[in-house]
Amino acid sequence: MAKLKTGALNLISDVPGIAVGNAHDPALKSGATVVVPENPSVASVAIHGGAPGTRDVALLEPEQTVAQIDALVLSGGSAFGLDAVAGAQALLAKRGKGFAIGSVRVPIVPGAILFDLLNGGDKTWGLDETPYRHLGLQAAQNAGEMFALGTEGAGYGATTANLKGGLGSASTLLPTGGVVGALTAVNALGTTTFDSLPNFRAASFEIGEEFGGLGLPADLPPPPEGILSKLSNVESAAQPTANTTISVVATDLILTKAEAKRIAIAAHDGYAHALWPAHTPLDGDLIFVMSTGRRAMTDPVAEMQLLGAYAASTLARAIARAVYMATPDRSDAVPTWQSLYGGR
């Protein structure tokens, strides 16, 4: 089989019909990212973390009535960040998007959040409206084919166990035709690299040198003792300073809601390939899967297997790219991958 290739942008927007917008506030040290399909799209979700924060995800289950969504929102801010969904929803309503109920249209916009409230940003909005509604609105307004990675959008204030987190994306041209893309905000309890080494855990899936081209280390080290120590310390582990990776996987292949659910489950393998540990009781790890429905599968049994595998590998690459492309912001106490290893 020929070597895999990325789409032209190596972004989730290589999937035809997908636009992405970011917005963030440096003083807040947080932000939001909105995925807007050109047309309503089939979507589902798989939640494997023990502490998710979500809005309108129950309707994504295959047995529920609503068949399509109008946008997906990823946001910082913990539960406060769910206000970003309202901002994106307001813009879409103004544009006449949404589920028709008589003369009314209600935009269907599920969302998920990560915890970045203790990262040093100014979160003292008190009884005023949180800034996240505005960030969601702004991100939706910014939606387009091109968008920035690293310290951007929902990943602006994100961290991992040893390095600054961020927003990542990647795409893969499928061998049988079609595209799969991934978008992720990485705020993980665990690590994306092998302890103090610069090598990414997702290195075996890297295409070209999209996150440094270092490959795997010559000798694979054991799991980092610092993380093990933290996890065994109940008081330390219970501090939610860095937990949750939230993601969107998209494809142009036509999927039912049940098939999207199956791909979301398979895509969680990408977390296991790129993060250690993942899916802990203290994180909200989840993956949305959406289909823009532009291309029919010719062999659904075989292509579903390929799509699940490449959804996982593409997401693993996106996670590594999030950390690889993160940049410092003011008062940052967390090192970036580039600050430690970029000069090698």
mmCIF file of C-alpha atoms in Angstrom:
data_model
loop_
_atom_site.group_PDB
_atom_site.id
_atom_site.type_symbol
_atom_site.label_atom_id
_atom_site.label_comp_id
_atom_site.label_asym_id
_atom_site.label_seq_id
_atom_site.Cartn_x
_atom_site.Cartn_y
_atom_site.Cartn_z
ATOM 1 C CA MET A 1 0.000 0.000 0.000
ATOM 2 C CA ALA A 2 1.241 3.490 -0.831
ATOM 3 C CA LYS A 3 2.326 5.745 1.986
ATOM 4 C CA LEU A 4 -0.439 7.745 3.600
ATOM 5 C CA LYS A 5 -0.756 11.401 2.695
ATOM 6 C CA THR A 6 -2.325 14.339 4.450
ATOM 7 C CA GLY A 7 -4.785 16.685 2.858
ATOM 8 C CA ALA A 8 -3.455 19.926 1.399
ATOM 9 C CA LEU A 9 -3.712 21.787 4.719
ATOM 10 C CA ASN A 10 -3.230 18.890 7.141
ATOM 11 C CA LEU A 11 -6.229 20.270 9.000
ATOM 12 C CA ILE A 12 -9.725 19.000 9.708
ATOM 13 C CA SER A 13 -10.893 21.543 7.115
ATOM 14 C CA ASP A 14 -9.398 19.288 4.419
ATOM 15 C CA VAL A 15 -12.725 17.490 4.809
ATOM 16 C CA PRO A 16 -14.938 19.211 2.219
ATOM 17 C CA GLY A 17 -17.616 21.325 3.833
ATOM 18 C CA ILE A 18 -15.848 21.947 7.172
ATOM 19 C CA ALA A 19 -14.893 25.373 8.549
ATOM 20 C CA VAL A 20 -13.238 26.087 11.912
ATOM 21 C CA GLY A 21 -12.972 29.313 13.895
ATOM 22 C CA ASN A 22 -10.950 30.233 16.992
ATOM 23 C CA ALA A 23 -11.250 32.985 19.561
ATOM 24 C CA HIS A 24 -9.346 33.550 22.798
ATOM 25 C CA ASP A 25 -8.588 36.166 25.423
ATOM 26 C CA PRO A 26 -4.943 36.411 26.587
ATOM 27 C CA ALA A 27 -5.949 37.977 29.904
ATOM 28 C CA LEU A 28 -8.466 35.207 30.512
ATOM 29 C CA LYS A 29 -5.945 32.588 29.291
ATOM 30 C CA SER A 30 -8.787 30.679 27.724
ATOM 31 C CA GLY A 31 -10.771 30.474 24.522
ATOM 32 C CA ALA A 32 -13.190 28.617 22.282
ATOM 33 C CA THR A 33 -13.154 26.798 18.957
ATOM 34 C CA VAL A 34 -16.190 26.223 16.748
ATOM 35 C CA VAL A 35 -16.545 23.680 13.930
ATOM 36 C CA VAL A 36 -19.173 24.775 11.406
ATOM 37 C CA PRO A 37 -20.207 22.451 8.575
ATOM 38 C CA GLU A 38 -21.463 24.045 5.381
ATOM 39 C CA ASN A 39 -24.656 22.000 5.675
ATOM 40 C CA PRO A 40 -26.274 20.191 8.625
ATOM 41 C CA SER A 41 -24.224 17.072 9.347
ATOM 42 C CA VAL A 42 -24.730 13.683 10.942
ATOM 43 C CA ALA A 43 -22.858 13.442 14.242
ATOM 44 C CA SER A 44 -22.435 11.306 17.330
ATOM 45 C CA VAL A 45 -20.147 11.184 20.356
ATOM 46 C CA ALA A 46 -18.239 8.756 22.583
ATOM 47 C CA ILE A 47 -17.347 9.818 26.129
ATOM 48 C CA HIS A 48 -14.688 7.723 27.853
ATOM 49 C CA GLY A 49 -13.443 10.129 30.500
ATOM 50 C CA GLY A 50 -14.951 10.045 33.962
ATOM 51 C CA ALA A 51 -15.690 13.765 34.389
ATOM 52 C CA PRO A 52 -17.092 15.255 31.182
ATOM 53 C CA GLY A 53 -18.633 18.690 30.821
ATOM 54 C CA THR A 54 -21.064 18.871 27.915
ATOM 55 C CA ARG A 55 -24.135 20.481 26.404
ATOM 56 C CA ASP A 56 -26.713 18.821 24.146
ATOM 57 C CA VAL A 57 -24.799 15.563 23.688
ATOM 58 C CA ALA A 58 -27.684 13.222 24.610
ATOM 59 C CA LEU A 59 -29.359 13.999 21.276
ATOM 60 C CA LEU A 60 -26.296 12.602 19.463
ATOM 61 C CA GLU A 61 -27.083 9.048 20.529
ATOM 62 C CA PRO A 62 -28.275 6.955 17.565
ATOM 63 C CA GLU A 63 -31.742 6.331 19.017
ATOM 64 C CA GLN A 64 -32.528 10.026 19.499
ATOM 65 C CA THR A 65 -34.689 12.038 17.092
ATOM 66 C CA VAL A 66 -32.478 14.884 15.877
ATOM 67 C CA ALA A 67 -30.506 13.566 12.905
ATOM 68 C CA GLN A 68 -28.029 16.377 12.207
ATOM 69 C CA ILE A 69 -26.087 19.161 13.897
ATOM 70 C CA ASP A 70 -25.289 22.715 12.783
ATOM 71 C CA ALA A 71 -21.993 23.187 14.658
ATOM 72 C CA LEU A 72 -19.803 21.755 17.405
ATOM 73 C CA VAL A 73 -18.090 23.801 20.118
ATOM 74 C CA LEU A 74 -14.934 23.083 22.120
ATOM 75 C CA SER A 75 -14.181 25.520 24.934
ATOM 76 C CA GLY A 76 -12.045 26.221 27.950
ATOM 77 C CA GLY A 77 -13.617 27.500 31.143
ATOM 78 C CA SER A 78 -14.956 24.303 32.684
ATOM 79 C CA ALA A 79 -18.756 24.457 33.038
ATOM 80 C CA PHE A 80 -18.663 28.229 32.539
ATOM 81 C CA GLY A 81 -17.298 27.582 29.047
ATOM 82 C CA LEU A 82 -20.560 25.957 27.990
ATOM 83 C CA ASP A 83 -21.773 29.540 27.454
ATOM 84 C CA ALA A 84 -19.647 29.483 24.272
ATOM 85 C CA VAL A 85 -22.291 27.227 22.747
ATOM 86 C CA ALA A 86 -24.926 29.950 23.222
ATOM 87 C CA GLY A 87 -22.768 32.457 21.377
ATOM 88 C CA ALA A 88 -22.236 30.179 18.381
ATOM 89 C CA GLN A 89 -25.896 29.207 18.445
ATOM 90 C CA ALA A 90 -26.999 32.857 18.362
ATOM 91 C CA LEU A 91 -24.948 33.551 15.240
ATOM 92 C CA LEU A 92 -26.294 30.480 13.464
ATOM 93 C CA ALA A 93 -29.858 31.420 14.400
ATOM 94 C CA LYS A 94 -29.305 34.859 12.880
ATOM 95 C CA ARG A 95 -28.190 33.104 9.689
ATOM 96 C CA GLY A 96 -31.390 31.044 9.586
ATOM 97 C CA LYS A 97 -29.724 27.746 10.483
ATOM 98 C CA GLY A 98 -31.268 25.088 12.678
ATOM 99 C CA PHE A 99 -33.796 22.341 13.256
ATOM 100 C CA ALA A 100 -37.167 23.456 11.920
ATOM 101 C CA ILE A 101 -40.112 23.325 14.324
ATOM 102 C CA GLY A 102 -43.003 25.076 12.636
ATOM 103 C CA SER A 103 -41.871 28.609 11.846
ATOM 104 C CA VAL A 104 -38.990 28.410 14.326
ATOM 105 C CA ARG A 105 -35.469 27.176 13.717
ATOM 106 C CA VAL A 106 -33.276 25.976 16.587
ATOM 107 C CA PRO A 107 -29.579 25.531 15.756
ATOM 108 C CA ILE A 108 -28.313 22.195 17.089
ATOM 109 C CA VAL A 109 -24.913 22.909 18.628
ATOM 110 C CA PRO A 110 -23.480 20.320 21.031
ATOM 111 C CA GLY A 111 -20.418 21.366 23.000
ATOM 112 C CA ALA A 112 -17.737 20.154 25.391
ATOM 113 C CA ILE A 113 -15.371 21.914 27.777
ATOM 114 C CA LEU A 114 -11.983 21.474 29.419
ATOM 115 C CA PHE A 115 -10.778 22.728 32.809
ATOM 116 C CA ASP A 116 -8.363 25.692 32.639
ATOM 117 C CA LEU A 117 -9.639 27.786 35.560
ATOM 118 C CA LEU A 118 -6.411 27.508 37.593
ATOM 119 C CA ASN A 119 -3.925 28.408 34.851
ATOM 120 C CA GLY A 120 -3.274 31.964 36.054
ATOM 121 C CA GLY A 121 -5.721 33.821 33.819
ATOM 122 C CA ASP A 122 -8.190 36.402 35.098
ATOM 123 C CA LYS A 123 -11.401 34.481 35.763
ATOM 124 C CA THR A 124 -12.947 37.103 38.088
ATOM 125 C CA TRP A 125 -16.084 37.954 36.113
ATOM 126 C CA GLY A 126 -18.177 37.625 39.289
ATOM 127 C CA LEU A 127 -21.916 38.061 38.682
ATOM 128 C CA ASP A 128 -21.373 39.460 35.198
ATOM 129 C CA GLU A 129 -21.982 37.358 32.110
ATOM 130 C CA THR A 130 -19.035 35.052 31.512
ATOM 131 C CA PRO A 131 -16.815 35.956 28.548
ATOM 132 C CA TYR A 132 -17.412 32.590 26.892
ATOM 133 C CA ARG A 133 -20.629 33.529 25.105
ATOM 134 C CA HIS A 134 -18.733 36.270 23.295
ATOM 135 C CA LEU A 135 -15.827 33.932 22.578
ATOM 136 C CA GLY A 136 -18.181 31.359 21.079
ATOM 137 C CA LEU A 137 -19.830 34.015 18.917
ATOM 138 C CA GLN A 138 -16.461 35.375 17.800
ATOM 139 C CA ALA A 139 -15.105 31.908 17.027
ATOM 140 C CA ALA A 140 -18.151 31.115 14.900
ATOM 141 C CA GLN A 141 -17.715 34.421 13.055
ATOM 142 C CA ASN A 142 -14.055 33.530 12.408
ATOM 143 C CA ALA A 143 -14.857 30.115 10.934
ATOM 144 C CA GLY A 144 -13.043 29.364 7.703
ATOM 145 C CA GLU A 145 -10.824 26.872 5.932
ATOM 146 C CA MET A 146 -7.630 28.195 7.517
ATOM 147 C CA PHE A 147 -7.129 28.420 11.280
ATOM 148 C CA ALA A 148 -4.169 28.505 13.648
ATOM 149 C CA LEU A 149 -2.914 25.694 15.885
ATOM 150 C CA GLY A 150 -1.090 25.571 19.202
ATOM 151 C CA THR A 151 -1.900 28.311 21.701
ATOM 152 C CA GLU A 152 -5.204 29.165 20.065
ATOM 153 C CA GLY A 153 -8.930 28.870 20.639
ATOM 154 C CA ALA A 154 -10.060 26.210 23.089
ATOM 155 C CA GLY A 155 -6.443 25.173 23.584
ATOM 156 C CA TYR A 156 -5.172 28.634 24.527
ATOM 157 C CA GLY A 157 -4.808 27.949 28.245
ATOM 158 C CA ALA A 158 -4.350 24.189 28.045
ATOM 159 C CA THR A 159 -1.562 22.221 29.707
ATOM 160 C CA THR A 160 -0.324 18.646 29.951
ATOM 161 C CA ALA A 161 1.612 16.950 32.747
ATOM 162 C CA ASN A 162 4.975 18.279 31.563
ATOM 163 C CA LEU A 163 4.383 20.692 28.659
ATOM 164 C CA LYS A 164 1.972 23.338 27.485
ATOM 165 C CA GLY A 165 -1.005 21.878 25.659
ATOM 166 C CA GLY A 166 -2.970 23.468 22.867
ATOM 167 C CA LEU A 167 -5.126 23.067 19.803
ATOM 168 C CA GLY A 168 -4.109 20.485 17.221
ATOM 169 C CA SER A 169 -5.396 19.237 13.901
ATOM 170 C CA ALA A 170 -4.428 16.754 11.187
ATOM 171 C CA SER A 171 -5.911 15.035 8.161
ATOM 172 C CA THR A 172 -5.466 11.804 6.211
ATOM 173 C CA LEU A 173 -6.391 10.965 2.633
ATOM 174 C CA LEU A 174 -8.001 7.543 2.893
ATOM 175 C CA PRO A 175 -6.606 4.782 0.642
ATOM 176 C CA THR A 176 -10.106 3.993 -0.625
ATOM 177 C CA GLY A 177 -11.031 7.633 -1.249
ATOM 178 C CA GLY A 178 -12.330 10.343 1.012
ATOM 179 C CA VAL A 179 -10.784 12.265 3.867
ATOM 180 C CA VAL A 180 -10.713 11.976 7.630
ATOM 181 C CA GLY A 181 -9.678 14.955 9.743
ATOM 182 C CA ALA A 182 -9.232 15.547 13.454
ATOM 183 C CA LEU A 183 -9.328 18.602 15.706
ATOM 184 C CA THR A 184 -8.397 18.450 19.383
ATOM 185 C CA ALA A 185 -7.905 20.644 22.427
ATOM 186 C CA VAL A 186 -5.258 18.914 24.561
ATOM 187 C CA ASN A 187 -5.409 19.665 28.284
ATOM 188 C CA ALA A 188 -4.345 16.230 29.452
ATOM 189 C CA LEU A 189 -3.547 14.907 32.899
ATOM 190 C CA GLY A 190 -0.876 12.778 31.243
ATOM 191 C CA THR A 191 2.010 13.293 28.845
ATOM 192 C CA THR A 192 2.284 13.381 25.058
ATOM 193 C CA THR A 193 6.030 12.690 25.115
ATOM 194 C CA PHE A 194 8.159 9.966 26.658
ATOM 195 C CA ASP A 195 8.890 11.556 30.035
ATOM 196 C CA SER A 196 11.756 14.071 29.623
ATOM 197 C CA LEU A 197 12.507 12.998 26.056
ATOM 198 C CA PRO A 198 11.331 15.134 23.120
ATOM 199 C CA ASN A 199 9.892 12.132 21.259
ATOM 200 C CA PHE A 200 6.117 12.046 20.938
ATOM 201 C CA ARG A 201 4.160 8.946 21.844
ATOM 202 C CA ALA A 202 2.306 9.294 18.543
ATOM 203 C CA ALA A 203 5.564 9.160 16.546
ATOM 204 C CA SER A 204 4.814 5.883 14.780
ATOM 205 C CA PHE A 205 1.873 7.591 13.023
ATOM 206 C CA GLU A 206 3.688 10.789 12.026
ATOM 207 C CA ILE A 207 3.459 11.787 8.359
ATOM 208 C CA GLY A 208 6.555 13.647 7.228
ATOM 209 C CA GLU A 209 7.888 15.887 9.992
ATOM 210 C CA GLU A 210 4.574 17.340 11.123
ATOM 211 C CA PHE A 211 5.659 17.276 14.779
ATOM 212 C CA GLY A 212 9.440 17.235 14.530
ATOM 213 C CA GLY A 213 10.186 13.963 12.752
ATOM 214 C CA LEU A 214 12.103 12.524 15.723
ATOM 215 C CA GLY A 215 10.468 9.107 15.615
ATOM 216 C CA LEU A 216 10.347 6.843 18.628
ATOM 217 C CA PRO A 217 13.248 6.789 21.128
ATOM 218 C CA ALA A 218 15.844 4.052 20.590
ATOM 219 C CA ASP A 219 14.945 2.556 23.974
ATOM 220 C CA LEU A 220 11.360 2.963 25.070
ATOM 221 C CA PRO A 221 11.365 4.242 28.660
ATOM 222 C CA PRO A 222 8.908 3.044 31.314
ATOM 223 C CA PRO A 223 5.944 5.242 32.234
ATOM 224 C CA PRO A 224 7.206 8.450 33.881
ATOM 225 C CA GLU A 225 7.540 8.033 37.640
ATOM 226 C CA GLY A 226 6.398 11.599 38.285
ATOM 227 C CA ILE A 227 3.012 10.888 36.774
ATOM 228 C CA LEU A 228 2.730 7.606 38.654
ATOM 229 C CA SER A 229 3.532 9.419 41.884
ATOM 230 C CA LYS A 230 0.940 12.091 41.153
ATOM 231 C CA LEU A 231 -1.722 9.529 40.373
ATOM 232 C CA SER A 232 -1.015 7.614 43.581
ATOM 233 C CA ASN A 233 -1.344 10.798 45.665
ATOM 234 C CA VAL A 234 -5.076 11.326 46.130
ATOM 235 C CA GLU A 235 -4.770 14.953 47.239
ATOM 236 C CA SER A 236 -2.493 15.853 44.311
ATOM 237 C CA ALA A 237 -4.423 13.891 41.701
ATOM 238 C CA ALA A 238 -7.691 15.476 42.760
ATOM 239 C CA GLN A 239 -6.496 18.935 41.707
ATOM 240 C CA PRO A 240 -8.023 19.416 38.245
ATOM 241 C CA THR A 241 -5.301 21.737 36.902
ATOM 242 C CA ALA A 242 -4.738 19.719 33.737
ATOM 243 C CA ASN A 243 -7.274 17.205 32.607
ATOM 244 C CA THR A 244 -9.446 16.487 29.581
ATOM 245 C CA THR A 245 -8.813 16.178 25.880
ATOM 246 C CA ILE A 246 -11.818 17.056 23.741
ATOM 247 C CA SER A 247 -11.893 16.379 20.024
ATOM 248 C CA VAL A 248 -13.811 16.363 16.755
ATOM 249 C CA VAL A 249 -13.232 13.816 13.998
ATOM 250 C CA ALA A 250 -14.814 14.559 10.619
ATOM 251 C CA THR A 251 -15.113 12.738 7.315
ATOM 252 C CA ASP A 252 -16.770 13.296 3.966
ATOM 253 C CA LEU A 253 -17.910 9.657 3.872
ATOM 254 C CA ILE A 254 -21.654 9.201 4.345
ATOM 255 C CA LEU A 255 -22.371 7.840 7.839
ATOM 256 C CA THR A 256 -25.479 7.087 9.845
ATOM 257 C CA LYS A 257 -25.593 8.227 13.468
ATOM 258 C CA ALA A 258 -24.895 4.651 14.558
ATOM 259 C CA GLU A 259 -21.857 4.458 12.271
ATOM 260 C CA ALA A 260 -20.622 7.828 13.546
ATOM 261 C CA LYS A 261 -20.938 6.475 17.096
ATOM 262 C CA ARG A 262 -18.878 3.412 16.169
ATOM 263 C CA ILE A 263 -16.134 5.589 14.637
ATOM 264 C CA ALA A 264 -16.123 7.807 17.742
ATOM 265 C CA ILE A 265 -15.501 4.735 19.883
ATOM 266 C CA ALA A 266 -12.678 3.563 17.604
ATOM 267 C CA ALA A 267 -11.132 7.038 17.490
ATOM 268 C CA HIS A 268 -10.516 6.918 21.242
ATOM 269 C CA ASP A 269 -7.621 4.579 20.453
ATOM 270 C CA GLY A 270 -5.883 7.734 19.234
ATOM 271 C CA TYR A 271 -5.849 8.996 22.814
ATOM 272 C CA ALA A 272 -4.182 5.809 23.989
ATOM 273 C CA HIS A 273 -1.573 6.107 21.211
ATOM 274 C CA ALA A 274 -0.754 9.757 21.978
ATOM 275 C CA LEU A 275 -1.344 10.242 25.730
ATOM 276 C CA TRP A 276 -0.368 8.452 28.905
ATOM 277 C CA PRO A 277 -2.550 8.035 30.826
ATOM 278 C CA ALA A 278 -5.891 8.715 29.141
ATOM 279 C CA HIS A 279 -9.532 8.196 30.118
ATOM 280 C CA THR A 280 -8.964 8.671 33.832
ATOM 281 C CA PRO A 281 -11.809 9.190 36.337
ATOM 282 C CA LEU A 282 -10.773 12.848 36.648
ATOM 283 C CA ASP A 283 -10.860 13.824 32.975
ATOM 284 C CA GLY A 284 -13.628 14.422 30.467
ATOM 285 C CA ASP A 285 -12.079 12.754 27.420
ATOM 286 C CA LEU A 286 -14.610 12.688 24.601
ATOM 287 C CA ILE A 287 -14.735 12.621 20.815
ATOM 288 C CA PHE A 288 -17.396 13.963 18.490
ATOM 289 C CA VAL A 289 -17.595 12.403 15.021
ATOM 290 C CA MET A 290 -19.328 14.206 12.180
ATOM 291 C CA SER A 291 -20.002 13.344 8.546
ATOM 292 C CA THR A 292 -20.492 15.951 5.824
ATOM 293 C CA GLY A 293 -21.983 13.209 3.648
ATOM 294 C CA ARG A 294 -20.235 14.065 0.386
ATOM 295 C CA ARG A 295 -18.990 10.577 -0.586
ATOM 296 C CA ALA A 296 -20.678 7.174 -0.507
ATOM 297 C CA MET A 297 -18.769 4.100 0.652
ATOM 298 C CA THR A 298 -18.428 1.414 -2.005
ATOM 299 C CA ASP A 299 -17.616 -1.330 0.509
ATOM 300 C CA PRO A 300 -19.082 -0.245 3.873
ATOM 301 C CA VAL A 301 -17.734 -3.200 5.878
ATOM 302 C CA ALA A 302 -14.132 -2.705 4.769
ATOM 303 C CA GLU A 303 -14.268 1.089 4.705
ATOM 304 C CA MET A 304 -15.728 1.350 8.209
ATOM 305 C CA GLN A 305 -12.760 -0.643 9.492
ATOM 306 C CA LEU A 306 -10.314 1.627 7.663
ATOM 307 C CA LEU A 307 -12.119 4.755 8.804
ATOM 308 C CA GLY A 308 -11.988 3.703 12.456
ATOM 309 C CA ALA A 309 -8.272 2.944 12.248
ATOM 310 C CA TYR A 310 -7.374 6.165 10.449
ATOM 311 C CA ALA A 311 -9.634 8.224 12.698
ATOM 312 C CA ALA A 312 -7.515 7.001 15.624
ATOM 313 C CA SER A 313 -4.145 7.595 13.940
ATOM 314 C CA THR A 314 -5.169 11.022 12.619
ATOM 315 C CA LEU A 315 -6.351 12.059 16.067
ATOM 316 C CA ALA A 316 -3.094 10.835 17.641
ATOM 317 C CA ARG A 317 -1.167 13.034 15.194
ATOM 318 C CA ALA A 318 -3.411 16.012 15.960
ATOM 319 C CA ILE A 319 -2.706 15.601 19.678
ATOM 320 C CA ALA A 320 1.050 15.660 19.088
ATOM 321 C CA ARG A 321 0.734 18.681 16.803
ATOM 322 C CA ALA A 322 -1.178 20.568 19.509
ATOM 323 C CA VAL A 323 1.749 20.316 21.902
ATOM 324 C CA TYR A 324 4.419 20.699 19.204
ATOM 325 C CA MET A 325 2.930 24.012 18.011
ATOM 326 C CA ALA A 326 2.129 25.568 21.396
ATOM 327 C CA THR A 327 3.774 28.925 22.135
ATOM 328 C CA PRO A 328 4.361 30.791 25.403
ATOM 329 C CA ASP A 329 1.999 33.517 26.497
ATOM 330 C CA ARG A 330 2.454 36.060 29.233
ATOM 331 C CA SER A 331 3.039 34.792 32.774
ATOM 332 C CA ASP A 332 3.359 31.238 31.482
ATOM 333 C CA ALA A 333 4.949 28.905 34.024
ATOM 334 C CA VAL A 334 4.551 25.822 31.823
ATOM 335 C CA PRO A 335 7.312 25.143 29.266
ATOM 336 C CA THR A 336 6.468 24.557 25.621
ATOM 337 C CA TRP A 337 7.893 21.718 23.534
ATOM 338 C CA GLN A 338 9.653 24.299 21.375
ATOM 339 C CA SER A 339 11.261 26.075 24.347
ATOM 340 C CA LEU A 340 12.771 22.804 25.606
ATOM 341 C CA TYR A 341 13.511 20.932 22.399
ATOM 342 C CA GLY A 342 12.971 23.242 19.430
ATOM 343 C CA GLY A 343 16.641 24.145 19.111
ATOM 344 C CA ARG A 344 17.825 20.553 18.690
#
